[in-house]
Coordinates of C-alpha atoms and ligand atoms in Angstrom, one line a residue:
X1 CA 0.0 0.0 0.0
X2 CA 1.5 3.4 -1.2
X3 CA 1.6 6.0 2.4
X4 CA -0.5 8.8 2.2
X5 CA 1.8 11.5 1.3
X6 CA 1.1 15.0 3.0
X7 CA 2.7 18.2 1.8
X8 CA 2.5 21.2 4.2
X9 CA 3.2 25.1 2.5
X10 CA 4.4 27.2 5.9
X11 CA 6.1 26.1 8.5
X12 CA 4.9 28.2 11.7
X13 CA 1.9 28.1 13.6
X14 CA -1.2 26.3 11.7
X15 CA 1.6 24.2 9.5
X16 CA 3.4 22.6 12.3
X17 CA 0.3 21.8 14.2
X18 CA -1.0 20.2 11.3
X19 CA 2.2 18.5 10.8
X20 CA 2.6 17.4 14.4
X21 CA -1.4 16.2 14.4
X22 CA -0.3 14.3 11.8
X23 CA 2.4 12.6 12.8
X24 CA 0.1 11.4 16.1
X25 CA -2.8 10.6 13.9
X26 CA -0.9 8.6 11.3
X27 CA 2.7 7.6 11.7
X28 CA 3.0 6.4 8.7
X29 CA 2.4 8.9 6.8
X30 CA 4.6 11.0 4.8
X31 CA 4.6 14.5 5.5
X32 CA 6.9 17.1 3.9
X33 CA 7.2 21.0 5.0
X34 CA 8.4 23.4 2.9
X35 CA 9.2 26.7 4.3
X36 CA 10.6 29.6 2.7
X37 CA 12.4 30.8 5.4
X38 CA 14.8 29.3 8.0
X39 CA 13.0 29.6 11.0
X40 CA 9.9 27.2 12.0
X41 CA 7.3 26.9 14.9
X42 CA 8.3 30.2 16.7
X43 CA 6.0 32.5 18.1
X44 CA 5.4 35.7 16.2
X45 CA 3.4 36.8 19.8
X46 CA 6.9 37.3 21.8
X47 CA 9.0 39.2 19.1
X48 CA 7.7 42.6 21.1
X49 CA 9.1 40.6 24.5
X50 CA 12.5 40.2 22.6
X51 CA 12.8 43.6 21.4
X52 CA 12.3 44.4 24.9
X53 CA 14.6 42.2 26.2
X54 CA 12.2 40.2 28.3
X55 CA 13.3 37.3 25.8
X56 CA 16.9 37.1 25.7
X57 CA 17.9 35.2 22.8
X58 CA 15.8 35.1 19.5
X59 CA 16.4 31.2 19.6
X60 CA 14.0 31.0 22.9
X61 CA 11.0 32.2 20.4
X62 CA 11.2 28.5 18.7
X63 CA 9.4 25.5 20.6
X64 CA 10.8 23.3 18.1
X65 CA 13.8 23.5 15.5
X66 CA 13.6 21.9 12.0
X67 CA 16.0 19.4 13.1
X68 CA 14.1 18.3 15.7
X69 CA 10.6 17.9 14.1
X70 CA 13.0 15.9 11.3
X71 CA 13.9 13.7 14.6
X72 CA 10.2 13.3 15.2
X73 CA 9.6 12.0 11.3
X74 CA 8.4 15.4 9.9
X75 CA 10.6 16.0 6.7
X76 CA 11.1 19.9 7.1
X77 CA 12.4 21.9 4.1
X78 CA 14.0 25.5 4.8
X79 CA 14.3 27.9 2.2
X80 CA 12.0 26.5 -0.1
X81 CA 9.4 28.6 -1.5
X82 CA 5.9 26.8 -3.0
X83 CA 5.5 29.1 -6.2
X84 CA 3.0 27.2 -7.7
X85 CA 0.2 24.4 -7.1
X86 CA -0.8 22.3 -10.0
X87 CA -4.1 21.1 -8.0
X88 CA -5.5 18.9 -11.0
X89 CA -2.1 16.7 -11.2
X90 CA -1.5 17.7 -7.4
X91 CA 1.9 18.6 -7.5
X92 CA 3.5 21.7 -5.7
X93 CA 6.9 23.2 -7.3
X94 CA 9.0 24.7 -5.0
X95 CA 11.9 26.7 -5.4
X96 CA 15.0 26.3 -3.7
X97 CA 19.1 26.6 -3.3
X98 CA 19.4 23.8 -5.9
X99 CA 16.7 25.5 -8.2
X100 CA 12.9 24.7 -8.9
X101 CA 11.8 21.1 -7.3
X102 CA 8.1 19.4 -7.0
X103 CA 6.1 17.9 -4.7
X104 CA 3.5 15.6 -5.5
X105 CA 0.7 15.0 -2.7
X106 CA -2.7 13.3 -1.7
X107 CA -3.0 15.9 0.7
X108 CA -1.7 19.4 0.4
X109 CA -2.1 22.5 3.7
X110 CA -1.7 25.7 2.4
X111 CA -0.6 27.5 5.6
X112 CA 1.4 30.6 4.5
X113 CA 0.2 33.3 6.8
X114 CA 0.2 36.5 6.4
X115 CA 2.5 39.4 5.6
X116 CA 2.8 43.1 7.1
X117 CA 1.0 45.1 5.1
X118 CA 3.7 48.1 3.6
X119 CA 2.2 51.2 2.6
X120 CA 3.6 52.6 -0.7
X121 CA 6.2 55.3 1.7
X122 CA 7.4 52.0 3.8
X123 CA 8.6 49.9 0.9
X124 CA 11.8 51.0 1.0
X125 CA 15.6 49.7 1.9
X126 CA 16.0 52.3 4.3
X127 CA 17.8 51.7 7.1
X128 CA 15.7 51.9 10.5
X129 CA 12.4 51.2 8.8
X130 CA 10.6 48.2 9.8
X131 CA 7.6 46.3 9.7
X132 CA 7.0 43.6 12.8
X133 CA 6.1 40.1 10.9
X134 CA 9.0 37.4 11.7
X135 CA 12.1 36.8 13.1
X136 CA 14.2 38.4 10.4
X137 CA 12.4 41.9 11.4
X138 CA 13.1 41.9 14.7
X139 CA 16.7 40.5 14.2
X140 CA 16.7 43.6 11.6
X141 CA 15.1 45.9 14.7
X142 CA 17.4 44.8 16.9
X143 CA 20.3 45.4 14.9
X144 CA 19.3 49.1 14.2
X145 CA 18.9 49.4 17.5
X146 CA 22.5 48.1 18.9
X147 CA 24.4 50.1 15.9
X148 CA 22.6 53.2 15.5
X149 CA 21.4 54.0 19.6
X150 CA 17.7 55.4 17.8
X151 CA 17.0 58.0 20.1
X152 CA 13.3 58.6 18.8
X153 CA 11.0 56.0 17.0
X154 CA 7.6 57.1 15.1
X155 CA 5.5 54.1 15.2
X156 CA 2.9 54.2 12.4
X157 CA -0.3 53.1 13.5
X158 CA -2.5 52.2 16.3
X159 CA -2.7 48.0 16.3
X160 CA -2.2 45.9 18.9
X161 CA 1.0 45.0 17.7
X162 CA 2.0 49.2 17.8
X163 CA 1.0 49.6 21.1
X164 CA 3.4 46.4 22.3
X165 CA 6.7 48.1 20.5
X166 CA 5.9 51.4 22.2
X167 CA 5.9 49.8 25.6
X168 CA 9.2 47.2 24.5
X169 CA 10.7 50.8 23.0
X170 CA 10.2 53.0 26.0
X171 CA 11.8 50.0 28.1
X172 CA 14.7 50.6 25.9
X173 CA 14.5 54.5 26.9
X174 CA 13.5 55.3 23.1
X175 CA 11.3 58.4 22.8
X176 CA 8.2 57.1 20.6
X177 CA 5.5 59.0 18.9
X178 CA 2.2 56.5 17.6
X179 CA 0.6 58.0 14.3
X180 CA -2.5 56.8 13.3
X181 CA -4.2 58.0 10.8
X182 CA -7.8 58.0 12.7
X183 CA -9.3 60.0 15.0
X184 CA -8.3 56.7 17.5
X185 CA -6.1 54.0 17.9
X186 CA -7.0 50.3 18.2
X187 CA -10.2 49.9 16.2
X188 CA -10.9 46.6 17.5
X189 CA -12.7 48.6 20.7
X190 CA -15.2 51.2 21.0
X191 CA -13.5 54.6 21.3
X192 CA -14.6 54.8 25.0
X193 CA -12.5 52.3 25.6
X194 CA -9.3 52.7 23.2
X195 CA -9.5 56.4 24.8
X196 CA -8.4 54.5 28.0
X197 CA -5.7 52.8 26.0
X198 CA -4.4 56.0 24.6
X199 CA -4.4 57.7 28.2
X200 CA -2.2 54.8 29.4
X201 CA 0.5 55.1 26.6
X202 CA 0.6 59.0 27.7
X203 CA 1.0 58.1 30.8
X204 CA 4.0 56.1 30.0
X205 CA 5.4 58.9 27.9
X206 CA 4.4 58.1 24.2
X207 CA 3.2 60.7 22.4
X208 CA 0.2 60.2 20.5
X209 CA -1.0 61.7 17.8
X210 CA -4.2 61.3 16.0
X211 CA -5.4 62.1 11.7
X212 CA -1.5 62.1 10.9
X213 CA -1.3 60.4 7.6
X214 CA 2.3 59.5 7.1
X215 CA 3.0 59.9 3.1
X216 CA 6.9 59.8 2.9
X217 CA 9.9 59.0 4.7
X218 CA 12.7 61.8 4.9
X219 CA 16.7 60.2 4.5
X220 CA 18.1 58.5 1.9
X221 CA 20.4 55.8 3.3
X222 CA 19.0 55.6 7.0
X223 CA 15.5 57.2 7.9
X224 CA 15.6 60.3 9.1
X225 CA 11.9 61.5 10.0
X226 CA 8.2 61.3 8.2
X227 CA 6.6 63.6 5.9
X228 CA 2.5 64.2 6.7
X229 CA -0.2 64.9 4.1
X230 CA -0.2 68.4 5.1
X231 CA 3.6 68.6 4.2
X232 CA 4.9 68.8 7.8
X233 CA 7.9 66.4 9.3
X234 CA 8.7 64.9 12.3
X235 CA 12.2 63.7 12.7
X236 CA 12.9 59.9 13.5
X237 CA 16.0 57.7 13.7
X238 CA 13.9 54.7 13.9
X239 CA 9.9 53.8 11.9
X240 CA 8.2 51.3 12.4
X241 CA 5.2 50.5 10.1
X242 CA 2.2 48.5 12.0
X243 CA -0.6 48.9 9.1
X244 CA -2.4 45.4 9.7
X245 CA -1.7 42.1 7.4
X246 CA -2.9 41.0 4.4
X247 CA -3.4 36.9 3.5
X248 CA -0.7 35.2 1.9
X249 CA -3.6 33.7 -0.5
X250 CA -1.7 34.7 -3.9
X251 CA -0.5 30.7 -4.6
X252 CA -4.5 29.4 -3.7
X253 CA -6.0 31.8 -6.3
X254 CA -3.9 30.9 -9.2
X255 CA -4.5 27.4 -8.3
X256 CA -8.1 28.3 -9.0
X257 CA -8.6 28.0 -5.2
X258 CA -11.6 30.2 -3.8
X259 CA -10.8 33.0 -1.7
X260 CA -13.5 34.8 0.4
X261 CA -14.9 38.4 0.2
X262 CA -11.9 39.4 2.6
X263 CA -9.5 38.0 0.5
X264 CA -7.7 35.4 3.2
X265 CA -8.7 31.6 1.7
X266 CA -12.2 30.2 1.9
X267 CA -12.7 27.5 4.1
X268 CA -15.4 24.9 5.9
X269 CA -15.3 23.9 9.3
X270 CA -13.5 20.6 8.0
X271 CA -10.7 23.0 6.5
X272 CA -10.9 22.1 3.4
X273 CA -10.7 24.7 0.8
X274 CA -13.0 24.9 -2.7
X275 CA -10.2 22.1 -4.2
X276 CA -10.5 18.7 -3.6
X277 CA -7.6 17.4 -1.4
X278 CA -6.6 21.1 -0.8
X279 CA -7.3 22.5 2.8
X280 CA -5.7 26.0 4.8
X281 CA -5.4 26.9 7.7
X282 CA -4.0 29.9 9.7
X283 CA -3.4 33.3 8.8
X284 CA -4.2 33.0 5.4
X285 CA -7.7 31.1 5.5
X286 CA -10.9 32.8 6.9
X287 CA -13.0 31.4 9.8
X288 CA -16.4 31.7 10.7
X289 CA -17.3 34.2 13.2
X290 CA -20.2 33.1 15.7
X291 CA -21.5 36.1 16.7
X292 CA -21.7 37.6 13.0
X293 CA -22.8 34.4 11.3
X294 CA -20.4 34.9 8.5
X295 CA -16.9 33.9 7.6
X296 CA -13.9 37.3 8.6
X297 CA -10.2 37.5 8.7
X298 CA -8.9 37.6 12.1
X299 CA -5.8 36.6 12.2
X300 CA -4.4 35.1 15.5
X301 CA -2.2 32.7 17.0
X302 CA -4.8 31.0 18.8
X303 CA -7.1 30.3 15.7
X304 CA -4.3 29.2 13.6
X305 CA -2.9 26.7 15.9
X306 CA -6.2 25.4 15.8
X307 CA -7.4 25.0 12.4
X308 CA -3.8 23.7 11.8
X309 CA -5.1 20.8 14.1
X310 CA -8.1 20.2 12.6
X311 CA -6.6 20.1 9.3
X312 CA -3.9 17.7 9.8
X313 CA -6.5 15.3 11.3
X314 CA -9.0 15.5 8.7
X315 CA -5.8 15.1 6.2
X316 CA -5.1 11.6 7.7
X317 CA -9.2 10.3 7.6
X318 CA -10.3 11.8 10.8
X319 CA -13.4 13.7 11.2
X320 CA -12.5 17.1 13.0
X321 CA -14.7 20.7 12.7
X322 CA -13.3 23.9 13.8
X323 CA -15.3 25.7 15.8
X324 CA -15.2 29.3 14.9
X325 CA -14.0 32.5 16.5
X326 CA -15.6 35.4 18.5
X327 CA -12.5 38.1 17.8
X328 CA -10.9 37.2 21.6
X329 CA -7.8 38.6 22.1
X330 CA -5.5 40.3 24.9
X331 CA -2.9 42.9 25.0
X332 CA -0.5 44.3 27.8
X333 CA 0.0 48.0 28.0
X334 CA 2.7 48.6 30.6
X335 CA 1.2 47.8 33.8
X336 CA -1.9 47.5 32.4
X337 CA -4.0 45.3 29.8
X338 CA -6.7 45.0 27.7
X339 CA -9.2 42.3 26.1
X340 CA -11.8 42.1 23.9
X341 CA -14.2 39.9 22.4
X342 CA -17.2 39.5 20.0
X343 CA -18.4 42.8 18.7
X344 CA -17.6 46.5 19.8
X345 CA -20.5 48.8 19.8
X346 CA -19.2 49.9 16.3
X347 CA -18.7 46.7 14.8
X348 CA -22.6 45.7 15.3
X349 CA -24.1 48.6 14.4
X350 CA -21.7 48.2 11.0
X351 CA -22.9 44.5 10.6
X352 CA -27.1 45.7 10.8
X353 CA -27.9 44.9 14.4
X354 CA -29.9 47.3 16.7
X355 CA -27.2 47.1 19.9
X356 CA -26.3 49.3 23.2
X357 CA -23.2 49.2 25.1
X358 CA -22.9 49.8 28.8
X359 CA -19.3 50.4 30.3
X360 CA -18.8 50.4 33.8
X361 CA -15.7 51.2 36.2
X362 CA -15.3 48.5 39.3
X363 CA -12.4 47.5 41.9
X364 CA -10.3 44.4 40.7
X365 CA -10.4 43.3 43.9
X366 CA -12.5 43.8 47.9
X367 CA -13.2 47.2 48.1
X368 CA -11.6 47.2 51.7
X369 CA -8.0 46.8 49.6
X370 CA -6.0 49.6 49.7
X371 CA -6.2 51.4 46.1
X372 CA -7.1 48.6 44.1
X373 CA -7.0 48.7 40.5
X374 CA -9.8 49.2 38.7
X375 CA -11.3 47.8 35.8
X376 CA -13.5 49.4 33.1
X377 CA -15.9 47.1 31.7
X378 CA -17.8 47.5 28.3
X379 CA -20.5 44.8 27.3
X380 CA -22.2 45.4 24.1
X381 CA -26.1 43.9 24.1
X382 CA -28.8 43.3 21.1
X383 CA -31.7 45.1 22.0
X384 CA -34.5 42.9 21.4
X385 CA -33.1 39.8 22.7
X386 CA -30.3 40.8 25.5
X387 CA -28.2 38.4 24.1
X388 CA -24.6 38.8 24.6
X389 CA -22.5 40.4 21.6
X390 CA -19.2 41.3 23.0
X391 CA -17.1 42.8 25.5
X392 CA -13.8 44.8 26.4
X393 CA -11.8 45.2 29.2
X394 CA -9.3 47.2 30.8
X395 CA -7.4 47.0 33.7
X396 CA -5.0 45.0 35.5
X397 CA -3.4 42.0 34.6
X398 CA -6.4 39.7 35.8
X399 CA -8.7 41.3 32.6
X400 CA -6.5 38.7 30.2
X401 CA -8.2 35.7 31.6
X402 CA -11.4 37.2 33.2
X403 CA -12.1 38.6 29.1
X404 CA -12.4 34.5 28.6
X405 CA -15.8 34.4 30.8
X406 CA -17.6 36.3 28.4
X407 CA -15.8 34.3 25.6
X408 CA -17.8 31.5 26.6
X409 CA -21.1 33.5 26.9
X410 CA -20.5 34.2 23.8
X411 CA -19.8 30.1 22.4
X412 CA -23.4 29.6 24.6
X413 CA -25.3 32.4 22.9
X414 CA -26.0 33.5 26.2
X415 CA -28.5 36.9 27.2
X416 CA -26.4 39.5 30.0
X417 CA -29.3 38.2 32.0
X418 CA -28.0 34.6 32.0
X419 CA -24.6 35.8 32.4
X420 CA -25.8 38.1 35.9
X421 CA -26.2 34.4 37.2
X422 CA -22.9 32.4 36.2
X423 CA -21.1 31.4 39.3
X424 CA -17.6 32.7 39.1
X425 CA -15.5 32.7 41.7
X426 CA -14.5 35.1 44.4
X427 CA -11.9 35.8 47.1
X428 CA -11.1 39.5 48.0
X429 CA -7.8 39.7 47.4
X430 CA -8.5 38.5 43.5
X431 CA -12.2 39.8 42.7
X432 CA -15.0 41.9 44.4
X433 CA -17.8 39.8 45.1
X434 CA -19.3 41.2 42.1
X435 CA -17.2 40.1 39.0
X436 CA -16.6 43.1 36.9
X437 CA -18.1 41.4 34.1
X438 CA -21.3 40.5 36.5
X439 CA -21.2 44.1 37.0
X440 CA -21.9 45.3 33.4
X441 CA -23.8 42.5 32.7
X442 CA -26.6 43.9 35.3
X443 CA -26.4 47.0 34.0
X444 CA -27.0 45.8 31.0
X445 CA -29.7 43.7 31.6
X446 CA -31.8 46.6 32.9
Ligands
LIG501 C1 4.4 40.9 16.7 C2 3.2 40.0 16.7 C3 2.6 39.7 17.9 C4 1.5 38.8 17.9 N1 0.9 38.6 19.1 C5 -0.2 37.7 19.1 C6 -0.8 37.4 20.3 O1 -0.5 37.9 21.4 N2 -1.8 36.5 20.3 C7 -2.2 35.9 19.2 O2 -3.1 35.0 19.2 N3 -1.6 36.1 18.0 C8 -0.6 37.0 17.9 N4 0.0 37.3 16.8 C9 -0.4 36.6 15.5 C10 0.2 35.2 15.4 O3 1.6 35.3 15.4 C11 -0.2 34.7 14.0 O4 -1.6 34.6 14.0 C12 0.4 33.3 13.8 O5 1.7 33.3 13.7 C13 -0.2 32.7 12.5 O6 0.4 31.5 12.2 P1 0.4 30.9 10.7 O7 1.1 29.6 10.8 O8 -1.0 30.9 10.1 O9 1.2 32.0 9.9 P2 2.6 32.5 10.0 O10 3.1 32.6 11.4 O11 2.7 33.8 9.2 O12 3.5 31.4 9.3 C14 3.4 31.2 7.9 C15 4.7 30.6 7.4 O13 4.6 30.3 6.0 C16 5.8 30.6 5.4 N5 5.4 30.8 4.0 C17 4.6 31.8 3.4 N6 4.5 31.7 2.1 C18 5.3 30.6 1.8 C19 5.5 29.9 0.6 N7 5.0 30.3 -0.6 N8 6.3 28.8 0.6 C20 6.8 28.3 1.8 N9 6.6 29.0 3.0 C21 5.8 30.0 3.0 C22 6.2 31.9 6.1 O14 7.6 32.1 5.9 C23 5.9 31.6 7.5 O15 6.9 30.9 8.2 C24 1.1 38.2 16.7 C25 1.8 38.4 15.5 C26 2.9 39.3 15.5 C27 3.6 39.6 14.2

């Protein structure tokens, strides 16, 4: 009997957890990675935590090296790039050091990611202008950093991923100015609540600045400043561009693959993609949002280890379903965090639905503590039915897991009324008696 033979594209997050799934699943099975770059399975998540120097080495970013997923039967190929899929003859043609090669499969997991998105005035080989994506920026960040002592950054644009270099570039005693081109920062929340956010990086002293669309870069070897649309400058001896990702979903669509209306690959629970024998996962595929009812791109660490799983089951016979996303995810901002998930205020009233929000400002722990933090709690309700449609938090530490409560609510379609009566736990030195979440959710519910 021939083995099944498995060919993986990408060799991060949803590929290796394919790959490894795999490998439990069916040891006989033949499965080759190709990667385009040298690194595999690290975690995008802690290159902020290196820059800061939280993470000493870049090499403590990998769970697991090629070698030693070749060790554990995965074939692993660095520095081979897929540049085409022929899905009719199912072969994938790679190219690499010793020139074009191919792949034939039964299976194939398209799991390239997703790539920094450069605005026309960041693509550029100047020196001290980076995006955050993979190792090799941060190695290049780092570098600029150790040779060129950048006394002041400007960090263009207001993501998640802006707001963690401005706290890992302050640690490094960098002056750092966030641009965004909005009248906020971090759309993923209801300005109410990024306002919060915004107060926190002043706090910390990074200068933000609001409707400040970055159009050029002044230098000519290494950066010097930005220009603005209105012609003014703002010297810089470091940039760094955060302006979201786009899908690496070139290679599915010339394979006559589907993509979805956001452009990342279309997917079914199962994982499979509109081509027989094809399925994605990760970054690059879309994945059905719970609370919307229809398929987005958000992507995340979380979701693509995930759908690499179900993948590299249903790859080998099994039988998995991936269960969807509600948009949860956490930050740290200095001393502080915040968490979302399911829909902002904003985001439902975009998507049709007649929603309210209540926000709501409550100790993190007994009252009878001296100062303790507080936490600002948002919960965002349909009107006719109370049911649950999202939440933010911010506040101390504890909002990364408490954010996870109404994650679940959300999985159980829950009303705020139902979630008044879930029985979470208390002790004052970690909670009031009334949850912060419980909190909103009565206010809500009235
Ligand atoms: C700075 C930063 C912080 C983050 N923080 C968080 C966080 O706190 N929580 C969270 O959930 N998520 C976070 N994320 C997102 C998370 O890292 C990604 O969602 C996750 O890495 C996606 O995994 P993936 O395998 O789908 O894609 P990727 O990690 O992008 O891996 C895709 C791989 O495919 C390779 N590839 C692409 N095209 C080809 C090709 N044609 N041939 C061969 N190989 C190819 C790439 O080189 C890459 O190695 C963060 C991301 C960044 C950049």
């Amino acid at each position: 009997m021939q083995l099944a033979r498995i060919v993986i594209i990408g060799g991060d997050a949803a590929g290796m957890s394919a790959a490894s799934k795999i490998r439990r699943t069916d040891p006989d099975a033949q499965v080759t990675v190709l990667e385009k770059g040298i690194w595999v399975s690290y975690s995008a998540c802690g290159l902020p935590f290196f820059l800061q120097g939280v993470v000493p080495e870049i090499g403590d970013l990998v769970a697991r090296t090629a070698q030693e997923h070749r060790a554990n039967g995965i074939d692993v190929r660095t520095n081979h790039e897929a540049v085409g899929i022929d899905a009719r003859r199912r072969v994938v043609t790679a190219s690499t050091e010793e020139g074009e090669q191919t792949f034939p499969y039964d299976k194939l997991l398209i799991a390239t990611g997703a790539r920094a998105r450069r605005p026309a005035f960041a693509d550029t080989d100047m020196g001290g202008v980076d995006v955050l994506r993979g190792i090799p920026d941060a190695l290049s960040m780092r570098t600029h950093i150790e040779r060129r002592r950048p006394r002041h950054c400007v960090l263009v644009g207001g993501g998640y991923i802006g707001i963690e270099m401005a706290e890992a570039l302050r640690a490094l005693d960098i002056e750092v100015t966030l641009v965004d081109h909005g009248s906020s920062i971090l759309k993923i929340l209801d300005a109410e609540m990024s306002a919060l956010i915004a107060a926190c990086l002043t706090e910390n002293g990074v200068t933000v600045r609001y409707e400040r669309d970055v159009t050029e870069l002044v230098g000519t070897d290494i950066v010097g400043g930005v220009t603005f649309a209105d012609g003014s400058t703002l010297p810089a001896d470091m940039v760094v561009v955060g302006a979201g990702v786009e899908p690496n979903a070139e290679i599915a669509r010339e394979a006559g693959i589907a993509l979805g209306d956001t452009g990342a690959i279309r997917v079914d629970a199962a994982q499979r993609t509109s081509q027989f024998h094809v399925y994605a996962a990760g970054d690059c595929a879309e994945a059905r949002h719970l609370v919307l009812g229809r398929d987005v791109h958000i992507p995340l660490g979380t979701t693509a280890n995930k759908q690499g799983r179900v993948a590299g089951e249903n790859m080998v016979g099994g039988n998995a379903k991936f269960g969807g996303v509600v948009g949860t995810m956490v930050c740290k901002v200095f001393d502080r965090a915040f968490a979302r998930t399911g829909l902002t205020q904003a985001q439902a009233e975009q998507a049709g639905m007649h929603a309210r929000s209540v926000q709501v400002e409550v100790p993190s722990r007994a009252g009878y503590y001296e100062n303790p933090p507080t936490i600002h709690a948002r919960m965002t309700v349909e009107q006719r039915s109370g049911r649950l449609l999202g939440a933010q938090l911010y506040g101390d530490d504890t909002v990364a897991k408490r954010i996870d409560v109404a994650a679940t609510a959300l999985h159980a379609r829950m009303t705020v009324e139902e979630f008044t009566q879930l029985d979470l736990s208390y002790t004052p030195p970690f909670s009031p008696v009334w949850d912060p979440l419980v909190v909103a959710a009565n206010v809500a519910s009235r």
